[in-house]
Structures are given as structure tokens and as C-alpha cells.
JSON list of C-alpha atoms in Angstrom, two decimals:
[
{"chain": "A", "resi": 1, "resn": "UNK", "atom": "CA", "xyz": [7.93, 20.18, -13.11]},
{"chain": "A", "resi": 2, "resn": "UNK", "atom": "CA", "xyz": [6.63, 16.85, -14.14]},
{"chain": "A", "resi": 3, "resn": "UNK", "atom": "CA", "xyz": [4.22, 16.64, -17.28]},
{"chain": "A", "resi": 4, "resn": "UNK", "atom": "CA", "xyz": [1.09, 15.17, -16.92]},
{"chain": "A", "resi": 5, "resn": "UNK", "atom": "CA", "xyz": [2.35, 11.66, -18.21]},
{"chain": "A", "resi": 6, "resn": "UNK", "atom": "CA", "xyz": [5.42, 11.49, -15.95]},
{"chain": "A", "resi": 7, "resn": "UNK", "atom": "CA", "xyz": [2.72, 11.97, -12.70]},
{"chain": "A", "resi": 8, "resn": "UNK", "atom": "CA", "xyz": [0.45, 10.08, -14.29]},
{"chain": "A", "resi": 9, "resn": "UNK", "atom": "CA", "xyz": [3.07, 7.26, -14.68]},
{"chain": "A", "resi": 10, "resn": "UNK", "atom": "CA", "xyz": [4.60, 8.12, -11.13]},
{"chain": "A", "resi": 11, "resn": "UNK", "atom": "CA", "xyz": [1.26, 7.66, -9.42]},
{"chain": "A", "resi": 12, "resn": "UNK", "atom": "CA", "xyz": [0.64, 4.43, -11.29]},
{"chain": "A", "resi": 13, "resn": "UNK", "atom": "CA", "xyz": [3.79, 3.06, -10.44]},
{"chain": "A", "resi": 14, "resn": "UNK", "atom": "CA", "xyz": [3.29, 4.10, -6.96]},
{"chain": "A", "resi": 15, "resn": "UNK", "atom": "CA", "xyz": [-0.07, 2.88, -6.58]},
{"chain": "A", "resi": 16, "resn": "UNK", "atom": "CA", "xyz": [1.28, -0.65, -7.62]},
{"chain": "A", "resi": 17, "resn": "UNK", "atom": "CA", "xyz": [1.82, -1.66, -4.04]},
{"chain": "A", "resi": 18, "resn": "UNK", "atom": "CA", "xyz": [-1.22, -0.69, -2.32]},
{"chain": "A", "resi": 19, "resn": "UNK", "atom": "CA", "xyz": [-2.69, -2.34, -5.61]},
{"chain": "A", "resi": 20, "resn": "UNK", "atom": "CA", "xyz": [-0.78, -5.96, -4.70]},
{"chain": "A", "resi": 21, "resn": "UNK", "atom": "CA", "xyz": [-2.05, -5.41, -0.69]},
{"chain": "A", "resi": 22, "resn": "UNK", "atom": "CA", "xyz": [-5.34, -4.64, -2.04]},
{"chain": "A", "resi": 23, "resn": "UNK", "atom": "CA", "xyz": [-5.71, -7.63, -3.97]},
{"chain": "A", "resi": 24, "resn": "UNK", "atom": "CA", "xyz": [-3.99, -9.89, -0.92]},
{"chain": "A", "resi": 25, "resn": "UNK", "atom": "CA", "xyz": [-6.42, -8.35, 1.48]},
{"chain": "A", "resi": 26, "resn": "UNK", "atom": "CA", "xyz": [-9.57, -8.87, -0.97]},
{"chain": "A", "resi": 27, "resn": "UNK", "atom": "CA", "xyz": [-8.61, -12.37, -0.73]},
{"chain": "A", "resi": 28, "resn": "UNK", "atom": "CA", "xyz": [-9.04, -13.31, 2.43]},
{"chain": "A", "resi": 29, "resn": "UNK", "atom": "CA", "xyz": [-12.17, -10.40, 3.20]},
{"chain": "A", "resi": 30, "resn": "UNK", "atom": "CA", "xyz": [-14.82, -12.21, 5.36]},
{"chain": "A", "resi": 31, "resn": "UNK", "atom": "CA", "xyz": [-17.28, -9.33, 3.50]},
{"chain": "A", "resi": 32, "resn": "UNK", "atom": "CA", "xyz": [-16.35, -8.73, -0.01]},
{"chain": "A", "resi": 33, "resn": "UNK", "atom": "CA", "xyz": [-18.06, -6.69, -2.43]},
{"chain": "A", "resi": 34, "resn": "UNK", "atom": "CA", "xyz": [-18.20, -3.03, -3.50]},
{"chain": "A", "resi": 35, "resn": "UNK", "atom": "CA", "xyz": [-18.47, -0.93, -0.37]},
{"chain": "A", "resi": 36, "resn": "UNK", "atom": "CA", "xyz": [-16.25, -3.00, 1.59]},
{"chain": "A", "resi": 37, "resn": "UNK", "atom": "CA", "xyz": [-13.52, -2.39, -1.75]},
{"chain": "A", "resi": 38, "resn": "UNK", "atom": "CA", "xyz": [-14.19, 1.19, -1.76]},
{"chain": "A", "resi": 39, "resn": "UNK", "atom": "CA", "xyz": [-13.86, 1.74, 2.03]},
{"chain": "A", "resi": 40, "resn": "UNK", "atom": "CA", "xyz": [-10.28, -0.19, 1.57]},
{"chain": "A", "resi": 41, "resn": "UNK", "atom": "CA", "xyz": [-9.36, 2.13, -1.80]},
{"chain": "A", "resi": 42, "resn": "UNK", "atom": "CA", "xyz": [-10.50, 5.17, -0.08]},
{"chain": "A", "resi": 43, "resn": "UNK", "atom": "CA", "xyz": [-8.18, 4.32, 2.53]},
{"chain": "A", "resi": 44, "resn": "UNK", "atom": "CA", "xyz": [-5.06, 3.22, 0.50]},
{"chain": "A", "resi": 45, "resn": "UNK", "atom": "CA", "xyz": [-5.69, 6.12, -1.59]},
{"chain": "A", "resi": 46, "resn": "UNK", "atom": "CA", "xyz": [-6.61, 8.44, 1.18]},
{"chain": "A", "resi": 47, "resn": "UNK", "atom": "CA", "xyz": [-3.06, 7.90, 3.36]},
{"chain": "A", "resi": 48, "resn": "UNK", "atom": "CA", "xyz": [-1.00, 7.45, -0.32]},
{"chain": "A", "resi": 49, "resn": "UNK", "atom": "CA", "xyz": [-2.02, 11.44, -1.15]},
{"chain": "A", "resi": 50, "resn": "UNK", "atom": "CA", "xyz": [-1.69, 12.32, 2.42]},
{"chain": "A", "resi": 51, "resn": "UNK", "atom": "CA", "xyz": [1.95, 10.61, 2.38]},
{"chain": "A", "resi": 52, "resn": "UNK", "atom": "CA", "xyz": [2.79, 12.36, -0.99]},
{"chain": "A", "resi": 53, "resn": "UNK", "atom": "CA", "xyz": [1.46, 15.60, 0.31]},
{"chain": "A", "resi": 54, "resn": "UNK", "atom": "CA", "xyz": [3.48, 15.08, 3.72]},
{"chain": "A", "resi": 55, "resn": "UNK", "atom": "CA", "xyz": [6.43, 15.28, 1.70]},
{"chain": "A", "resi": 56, "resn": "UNK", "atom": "CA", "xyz": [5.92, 17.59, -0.30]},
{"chain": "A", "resi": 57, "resn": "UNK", "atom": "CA", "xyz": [5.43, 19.68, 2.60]},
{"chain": "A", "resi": 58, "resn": "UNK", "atom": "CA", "xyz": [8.10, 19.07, 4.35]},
{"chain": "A", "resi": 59, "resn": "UNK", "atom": "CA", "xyz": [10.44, 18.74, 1.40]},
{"chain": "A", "resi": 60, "resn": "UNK", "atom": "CA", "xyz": [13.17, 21.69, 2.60]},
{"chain": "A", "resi": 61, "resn": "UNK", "atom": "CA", "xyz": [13.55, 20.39, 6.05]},
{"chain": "A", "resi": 62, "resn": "UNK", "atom": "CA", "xyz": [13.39, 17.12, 6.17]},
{"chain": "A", "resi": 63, "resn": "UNK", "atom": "CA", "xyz": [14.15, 15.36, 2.80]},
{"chain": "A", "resi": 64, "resn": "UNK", "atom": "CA", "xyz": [17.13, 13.60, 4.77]},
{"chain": "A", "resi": 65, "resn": "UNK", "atom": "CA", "xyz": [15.27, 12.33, 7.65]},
{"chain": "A", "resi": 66, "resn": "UNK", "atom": "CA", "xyz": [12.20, 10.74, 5.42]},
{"chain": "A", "resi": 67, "resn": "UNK", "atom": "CA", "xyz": [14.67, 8.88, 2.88]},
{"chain": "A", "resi": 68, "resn": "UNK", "atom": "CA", "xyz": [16.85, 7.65, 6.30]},
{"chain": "A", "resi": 69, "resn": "UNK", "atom": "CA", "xyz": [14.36, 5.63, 7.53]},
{"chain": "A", "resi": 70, "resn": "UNK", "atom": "CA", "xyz": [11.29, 5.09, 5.19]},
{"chain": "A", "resi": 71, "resn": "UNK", "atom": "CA", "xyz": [12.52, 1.60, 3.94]},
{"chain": "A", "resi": 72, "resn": "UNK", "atom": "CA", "xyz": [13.20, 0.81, 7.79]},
{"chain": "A", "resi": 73, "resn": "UNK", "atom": "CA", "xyz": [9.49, 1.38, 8.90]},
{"chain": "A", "resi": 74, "resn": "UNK", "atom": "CA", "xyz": [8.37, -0.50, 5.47]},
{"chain": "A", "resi": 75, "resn": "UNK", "atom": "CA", "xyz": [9.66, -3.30, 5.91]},
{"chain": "A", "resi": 76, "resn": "UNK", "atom": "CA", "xyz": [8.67, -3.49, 9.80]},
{"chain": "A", "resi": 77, "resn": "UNK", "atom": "CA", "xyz": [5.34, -3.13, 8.95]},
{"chain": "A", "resi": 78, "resn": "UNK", "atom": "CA", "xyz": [4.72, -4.61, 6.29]},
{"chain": "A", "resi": 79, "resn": "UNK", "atom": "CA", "xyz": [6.94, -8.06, 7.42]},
{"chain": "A", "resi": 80, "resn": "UNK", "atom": "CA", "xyz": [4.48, -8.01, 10.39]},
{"chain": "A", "resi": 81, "resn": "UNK", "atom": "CA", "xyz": [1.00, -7.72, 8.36]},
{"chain": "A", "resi": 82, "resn": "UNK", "atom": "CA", "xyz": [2.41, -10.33, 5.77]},
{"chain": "A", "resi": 83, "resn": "UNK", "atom": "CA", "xyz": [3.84, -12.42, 8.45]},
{"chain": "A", "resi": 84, "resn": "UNK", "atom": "CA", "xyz": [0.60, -12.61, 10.20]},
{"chain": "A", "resi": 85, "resn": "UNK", "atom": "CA", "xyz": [-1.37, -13.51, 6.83]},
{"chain": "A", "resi": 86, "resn": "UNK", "atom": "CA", "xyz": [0.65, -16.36, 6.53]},
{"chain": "A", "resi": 87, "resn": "UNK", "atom": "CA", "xyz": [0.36, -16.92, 10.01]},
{"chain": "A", "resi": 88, "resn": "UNK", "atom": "CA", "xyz": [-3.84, -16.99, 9.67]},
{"chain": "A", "resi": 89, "resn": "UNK", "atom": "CA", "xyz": [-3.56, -19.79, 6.53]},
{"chain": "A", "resi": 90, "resn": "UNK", "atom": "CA", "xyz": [-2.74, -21.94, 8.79]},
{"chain": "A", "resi": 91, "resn": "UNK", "atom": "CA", "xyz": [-4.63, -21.42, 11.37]},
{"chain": "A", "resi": 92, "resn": "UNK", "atom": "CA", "xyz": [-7.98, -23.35, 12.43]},
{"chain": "A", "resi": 93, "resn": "UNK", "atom": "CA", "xyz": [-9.29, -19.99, 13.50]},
{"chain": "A", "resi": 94, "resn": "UNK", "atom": "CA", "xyz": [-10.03, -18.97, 9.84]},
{"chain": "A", "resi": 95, "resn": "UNK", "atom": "CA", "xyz": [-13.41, -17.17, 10.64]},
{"chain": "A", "resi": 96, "resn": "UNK", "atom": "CA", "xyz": [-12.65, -14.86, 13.68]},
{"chain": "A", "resi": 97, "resn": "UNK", "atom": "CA", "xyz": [-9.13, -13.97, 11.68]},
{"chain": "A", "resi": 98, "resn": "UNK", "atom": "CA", "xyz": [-10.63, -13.09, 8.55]},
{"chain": "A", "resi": 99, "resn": "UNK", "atom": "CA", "xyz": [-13.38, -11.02, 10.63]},
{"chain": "A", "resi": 100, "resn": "UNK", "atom": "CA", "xyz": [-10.17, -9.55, 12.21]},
{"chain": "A", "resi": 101, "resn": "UNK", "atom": "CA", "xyz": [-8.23, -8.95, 9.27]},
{"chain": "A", "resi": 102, "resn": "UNK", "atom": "CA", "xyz": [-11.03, -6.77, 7.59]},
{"chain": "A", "resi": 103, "resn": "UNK", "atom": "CA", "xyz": [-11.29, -3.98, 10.42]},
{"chain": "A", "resi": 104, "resn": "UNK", "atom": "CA", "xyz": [-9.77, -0.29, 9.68]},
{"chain": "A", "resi": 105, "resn": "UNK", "atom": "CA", "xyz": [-6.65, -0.47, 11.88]},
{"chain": "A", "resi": 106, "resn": "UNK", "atom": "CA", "xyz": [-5.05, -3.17, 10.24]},
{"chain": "A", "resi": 107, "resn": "UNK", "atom": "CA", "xyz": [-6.18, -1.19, 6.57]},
{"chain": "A", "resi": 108, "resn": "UNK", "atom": "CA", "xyz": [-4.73, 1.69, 7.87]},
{"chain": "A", "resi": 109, "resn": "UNK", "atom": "CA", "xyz": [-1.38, -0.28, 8.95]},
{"chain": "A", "resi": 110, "resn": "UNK", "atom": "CA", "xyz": [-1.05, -1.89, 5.78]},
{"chain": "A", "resi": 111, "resn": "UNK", "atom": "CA", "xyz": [-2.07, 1.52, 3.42]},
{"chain": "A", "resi": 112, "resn": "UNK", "atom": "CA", "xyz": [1.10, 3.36, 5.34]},
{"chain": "A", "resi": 113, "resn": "UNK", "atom": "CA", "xyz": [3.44, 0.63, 5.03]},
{"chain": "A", "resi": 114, "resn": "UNK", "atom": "CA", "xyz": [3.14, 0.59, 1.22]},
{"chain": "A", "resi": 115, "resn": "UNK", "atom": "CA", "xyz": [2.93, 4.46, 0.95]},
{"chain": "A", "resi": 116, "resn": "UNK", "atom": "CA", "xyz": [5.99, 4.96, 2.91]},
{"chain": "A", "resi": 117, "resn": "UNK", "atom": "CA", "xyz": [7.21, 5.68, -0.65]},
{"chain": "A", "resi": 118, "resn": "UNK", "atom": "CA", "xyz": [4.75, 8.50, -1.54]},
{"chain": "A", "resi": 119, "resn": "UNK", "atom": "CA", "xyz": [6.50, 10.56, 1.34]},
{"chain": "A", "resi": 120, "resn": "UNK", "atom": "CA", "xyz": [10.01, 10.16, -0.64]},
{"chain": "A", "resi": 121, "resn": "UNK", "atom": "CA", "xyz": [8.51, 11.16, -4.04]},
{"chain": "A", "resi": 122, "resn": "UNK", "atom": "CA", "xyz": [6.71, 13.63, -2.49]},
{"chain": "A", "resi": 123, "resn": "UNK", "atom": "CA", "xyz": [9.66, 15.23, -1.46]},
{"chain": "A", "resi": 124, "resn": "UNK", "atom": "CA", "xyz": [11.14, 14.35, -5.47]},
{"chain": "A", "resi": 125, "resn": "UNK", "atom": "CA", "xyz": [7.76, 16.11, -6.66]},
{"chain": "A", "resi": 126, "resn": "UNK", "atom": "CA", "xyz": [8.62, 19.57, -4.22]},
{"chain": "A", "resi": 127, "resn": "UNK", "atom": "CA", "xyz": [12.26, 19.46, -5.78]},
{"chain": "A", "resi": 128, "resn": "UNK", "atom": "CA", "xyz": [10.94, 18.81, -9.26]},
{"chain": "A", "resi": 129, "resn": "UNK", "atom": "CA", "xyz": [8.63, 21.70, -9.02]},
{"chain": "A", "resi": 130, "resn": "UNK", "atom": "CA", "xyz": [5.58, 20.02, -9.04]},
{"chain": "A", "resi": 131, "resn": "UNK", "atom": "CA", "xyz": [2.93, 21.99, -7.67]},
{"chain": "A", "resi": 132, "resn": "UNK", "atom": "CA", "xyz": [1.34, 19.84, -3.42]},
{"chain": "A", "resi": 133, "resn": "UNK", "atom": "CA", "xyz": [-1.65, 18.83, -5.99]},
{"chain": "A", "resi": 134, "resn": "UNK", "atom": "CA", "xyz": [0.40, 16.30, -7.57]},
{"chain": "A", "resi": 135, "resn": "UNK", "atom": "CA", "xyz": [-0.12, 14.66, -4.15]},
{"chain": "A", "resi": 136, "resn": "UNK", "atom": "CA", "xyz": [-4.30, 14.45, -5.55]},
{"chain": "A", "resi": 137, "resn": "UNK", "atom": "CA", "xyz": [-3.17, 12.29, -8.40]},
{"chain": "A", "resi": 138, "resn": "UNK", "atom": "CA", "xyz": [-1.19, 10.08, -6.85]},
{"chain": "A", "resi": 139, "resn": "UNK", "atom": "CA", "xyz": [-3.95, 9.44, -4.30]},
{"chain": "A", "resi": 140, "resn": "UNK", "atom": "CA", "xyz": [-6.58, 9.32, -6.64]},
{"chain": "A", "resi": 141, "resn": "UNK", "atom": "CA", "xyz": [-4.68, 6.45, -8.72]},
{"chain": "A", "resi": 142, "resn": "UNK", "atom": "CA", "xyz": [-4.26, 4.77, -5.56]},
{"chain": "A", "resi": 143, "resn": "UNK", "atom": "CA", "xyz": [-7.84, 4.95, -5.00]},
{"chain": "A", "resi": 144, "resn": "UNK", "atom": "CA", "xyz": [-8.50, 3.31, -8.38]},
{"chain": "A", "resi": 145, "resn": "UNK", "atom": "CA", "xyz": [-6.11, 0.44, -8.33]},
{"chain": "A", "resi": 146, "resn": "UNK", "atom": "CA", "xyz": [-6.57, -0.50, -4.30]},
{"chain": "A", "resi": 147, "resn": "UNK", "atom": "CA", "xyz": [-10.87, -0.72, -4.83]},
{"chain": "A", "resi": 148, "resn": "UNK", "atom": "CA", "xyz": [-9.45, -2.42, -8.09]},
{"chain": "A", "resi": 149, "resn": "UNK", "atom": "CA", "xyz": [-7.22, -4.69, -6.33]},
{"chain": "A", "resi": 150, "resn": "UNK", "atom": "CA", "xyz": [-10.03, -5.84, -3.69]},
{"chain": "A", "resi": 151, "resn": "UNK", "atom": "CA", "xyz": [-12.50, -6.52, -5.90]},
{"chain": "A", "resi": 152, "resn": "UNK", "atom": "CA", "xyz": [-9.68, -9.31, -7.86]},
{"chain": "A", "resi": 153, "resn": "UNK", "atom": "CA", "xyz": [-9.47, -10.36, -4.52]},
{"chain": "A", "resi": 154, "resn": "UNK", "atom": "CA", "xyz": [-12.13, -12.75, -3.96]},
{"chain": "A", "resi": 155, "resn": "UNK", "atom": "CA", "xyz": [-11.47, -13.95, -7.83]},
{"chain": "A", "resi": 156, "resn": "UNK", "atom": "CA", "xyz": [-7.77, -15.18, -6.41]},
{"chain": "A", "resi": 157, "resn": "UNK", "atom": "CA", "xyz": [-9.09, -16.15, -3.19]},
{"chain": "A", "resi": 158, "resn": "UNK", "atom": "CA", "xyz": [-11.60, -18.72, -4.81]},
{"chain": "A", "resi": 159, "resn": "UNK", "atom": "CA", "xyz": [-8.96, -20.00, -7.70]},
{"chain": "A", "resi": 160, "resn": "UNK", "atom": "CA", "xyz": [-6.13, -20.33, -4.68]},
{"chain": "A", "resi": 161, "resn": "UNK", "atom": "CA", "xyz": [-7.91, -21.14, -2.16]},
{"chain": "A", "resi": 162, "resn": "UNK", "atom": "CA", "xyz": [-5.37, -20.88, 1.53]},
{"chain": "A", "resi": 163, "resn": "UNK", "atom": "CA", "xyz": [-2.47, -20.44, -0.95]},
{"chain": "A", "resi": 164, "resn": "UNK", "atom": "CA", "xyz": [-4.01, -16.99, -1.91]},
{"chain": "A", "resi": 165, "resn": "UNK", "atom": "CA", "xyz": [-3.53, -16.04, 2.19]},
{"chain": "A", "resi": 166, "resn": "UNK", "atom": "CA", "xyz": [-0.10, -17.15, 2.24]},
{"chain": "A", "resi": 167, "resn": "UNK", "atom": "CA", "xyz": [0.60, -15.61, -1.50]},
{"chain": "A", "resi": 168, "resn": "UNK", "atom": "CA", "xyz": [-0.50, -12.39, 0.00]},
{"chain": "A", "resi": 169, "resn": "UNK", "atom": "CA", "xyz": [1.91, -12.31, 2.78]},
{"chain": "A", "resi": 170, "resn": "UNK", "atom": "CA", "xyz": [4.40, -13.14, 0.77]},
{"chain": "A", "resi": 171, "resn": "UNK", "atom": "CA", "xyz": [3.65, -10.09, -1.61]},
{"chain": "A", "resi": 172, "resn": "UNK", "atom": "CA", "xyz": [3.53, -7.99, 1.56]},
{"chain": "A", "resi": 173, "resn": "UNK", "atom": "CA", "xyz": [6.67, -9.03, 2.88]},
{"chain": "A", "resi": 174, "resn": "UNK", "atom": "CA", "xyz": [8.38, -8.66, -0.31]},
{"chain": "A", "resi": 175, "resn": "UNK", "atom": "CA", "xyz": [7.43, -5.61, -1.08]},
{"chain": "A", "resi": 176, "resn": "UNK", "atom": "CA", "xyz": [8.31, -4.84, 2.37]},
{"chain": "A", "resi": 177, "resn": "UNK", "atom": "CA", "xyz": [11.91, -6.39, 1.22]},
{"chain": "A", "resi": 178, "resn": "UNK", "atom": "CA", "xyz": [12.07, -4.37, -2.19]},
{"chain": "A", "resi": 179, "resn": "UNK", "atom": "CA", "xyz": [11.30, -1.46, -0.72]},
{"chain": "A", "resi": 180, "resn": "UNK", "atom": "CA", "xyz": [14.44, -1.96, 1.98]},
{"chain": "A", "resi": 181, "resn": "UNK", "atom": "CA", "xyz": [16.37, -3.46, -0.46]},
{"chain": "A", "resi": 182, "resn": "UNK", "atom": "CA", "xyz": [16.17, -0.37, -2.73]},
{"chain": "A", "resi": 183, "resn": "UNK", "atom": "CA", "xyz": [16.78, 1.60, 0.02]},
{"chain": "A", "resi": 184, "resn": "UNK", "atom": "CA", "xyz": [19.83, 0.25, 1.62]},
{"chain": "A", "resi": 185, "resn": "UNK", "atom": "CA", "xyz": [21.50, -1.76, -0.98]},
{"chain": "A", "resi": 186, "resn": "UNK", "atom": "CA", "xyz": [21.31, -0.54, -4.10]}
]
């Protein structure tokens, strides 16, 4: 079983990710603020416990089938979401995109393509030990450092300016990349 600084590191370094997309989405927001970074940390953290839990649960049956093709769906969705930010930087249709790019679906796309991960050390946590509430930590953190990560947003967003837009799908698309890379390479 993992002691409470090991999970406490594991969900930090877990919740890096959803931490980077955070702070790429809260960049180009059409509505920042606090309740619009809160919905998007509730949902990063929401579906990054709900990942962890997943494999924790399914730990026993499955372990083989989650770490065949997690990095596979990762890097699909993620090169998609960070190939369309960089697609909207240069676009003239700035406005209607950014309106776009705030609504839940494409959250909830991005959240699952950086927790792909959770599932995998879900399953790590079930073989460790760990008790499935490990899986409330991890989201929790996540919750933390996404609402964190949108509210720097806007800070980047004003300092970069488009660049910020095209930085963020860059960061999604490489850690799309790291997370295949890690997978199938190393």
C-alpha cells in the first residue's frame, strides 16, 4: 500500500496534465473567472478519480487491455483537441471558436484524454494494495490544479496573446506524444 506521501505525490504528478490543459484552455476561455474554472476543475478532477477508480476496479481482469491501448486513445484525442487549438489561432473566426471551445463536450474530451493515465495507475494502486479511495485523492488534486490551471489561464492568454492558443495545442499534443511515447517506446 502506498503511504500518504507516495499518493499524495502520485496524484500530483498525475494531475500535472489536466493542470497544463487547464491552463491552455483558460487561455483562450471567451468567459473566464471563478465558476467557469471550477466547472472545468470539477470536470478534470471529476473524470481523473472516475478513471483512477475505473481501474482500480477492474484491476484483475483487465490490467492488460487498459495498458494496450491507453497511450493509443491519448494521443488521438488529445492530437485532435491540440490540433484544433492551433487550428482556431489562426483563424478569423476567433469569437464563435472561443464560444465553442468553452462548452462541456470538448472539457469532457480533453479531461479523458489526459486521465487516460489515472486508469493505468489505478490498476498500479489495486496491485499496490491501495484501498478504490485512493481514486478520491487523485481526483481531488486534479480538482485543485485544473481550477488552478484556468484561472493562470487568462494571465498567459493576455502576456501571449494568439501564441498562448497555439502554445496550448502544442502542450496538448505533446502530452498526447509523451504519453504514447512512454507507452510504446520506452
Amino acid at each position: 500500500m502506498l503511504t500518504g506521501v507516495l499518493l499524495g505525490l502520485t496524484a500530483l504528478g498525475l494531475s500535472a496534465d489536466a493542470f497544463a490543459a487547464s491552463l491552455a484552455r483558460g487561455a483562450v476561455t471567451h468567459r473566464p473567472g471563478l465558476a467557469p474554472a471550477t466547472r472545468n476543475g470539477v470536470i478534470f478532477g471529476g473524470v481523473e478519480g472516475a478513471m483512477c477508480l475505473l481501474g482500480w476496479l477492474l484491476a484483475s481482469t483487465f490490467a492488460a487491455l487498459i495498458s494496450a491501448i491507453d497511450h493509443w486513445i491519448a494521443l488521438l484525442l488529445l492530437g485532435f483537441i491540440g490540433g484544433r487549438m492551433i487550428h482556431e489561432a489562426f483563424s478569423d473566426e476567433e469569437d464563435d471558436e472561443r464560444r465553442r471551445s468553452d462548452g462541456l463536450g470538448l472539457t469532457l474530451l480533453t479531461a479523458i484524454g489526459t486521465s487516460i493515465d489515472s486508469a493505468v495507475v489505478g490498476v498500479a494502486l489495486y496491485l499496490a494494495g491501495s484501498p478504490a479511495w485512493a481514486a478520491l485523492v487523485v481526483g481531488t488534486t486534479s480538482v485543485i490544479m485544473s481550477t488552478l490551471g484556468f484561472l493562470l489561464g487568462p494571465v498567459a492568454s493576455r502576456l501571449l496573446g494568439r501564441r498562448a492558443e497555439i502554445a496550448g495545442g502544442l502542450i496538448l499534443i505533446g502530452i498526447g506524444l509523451s504519453i504514447w511515447i512512454d507507452h510504446v517506446l520506452l
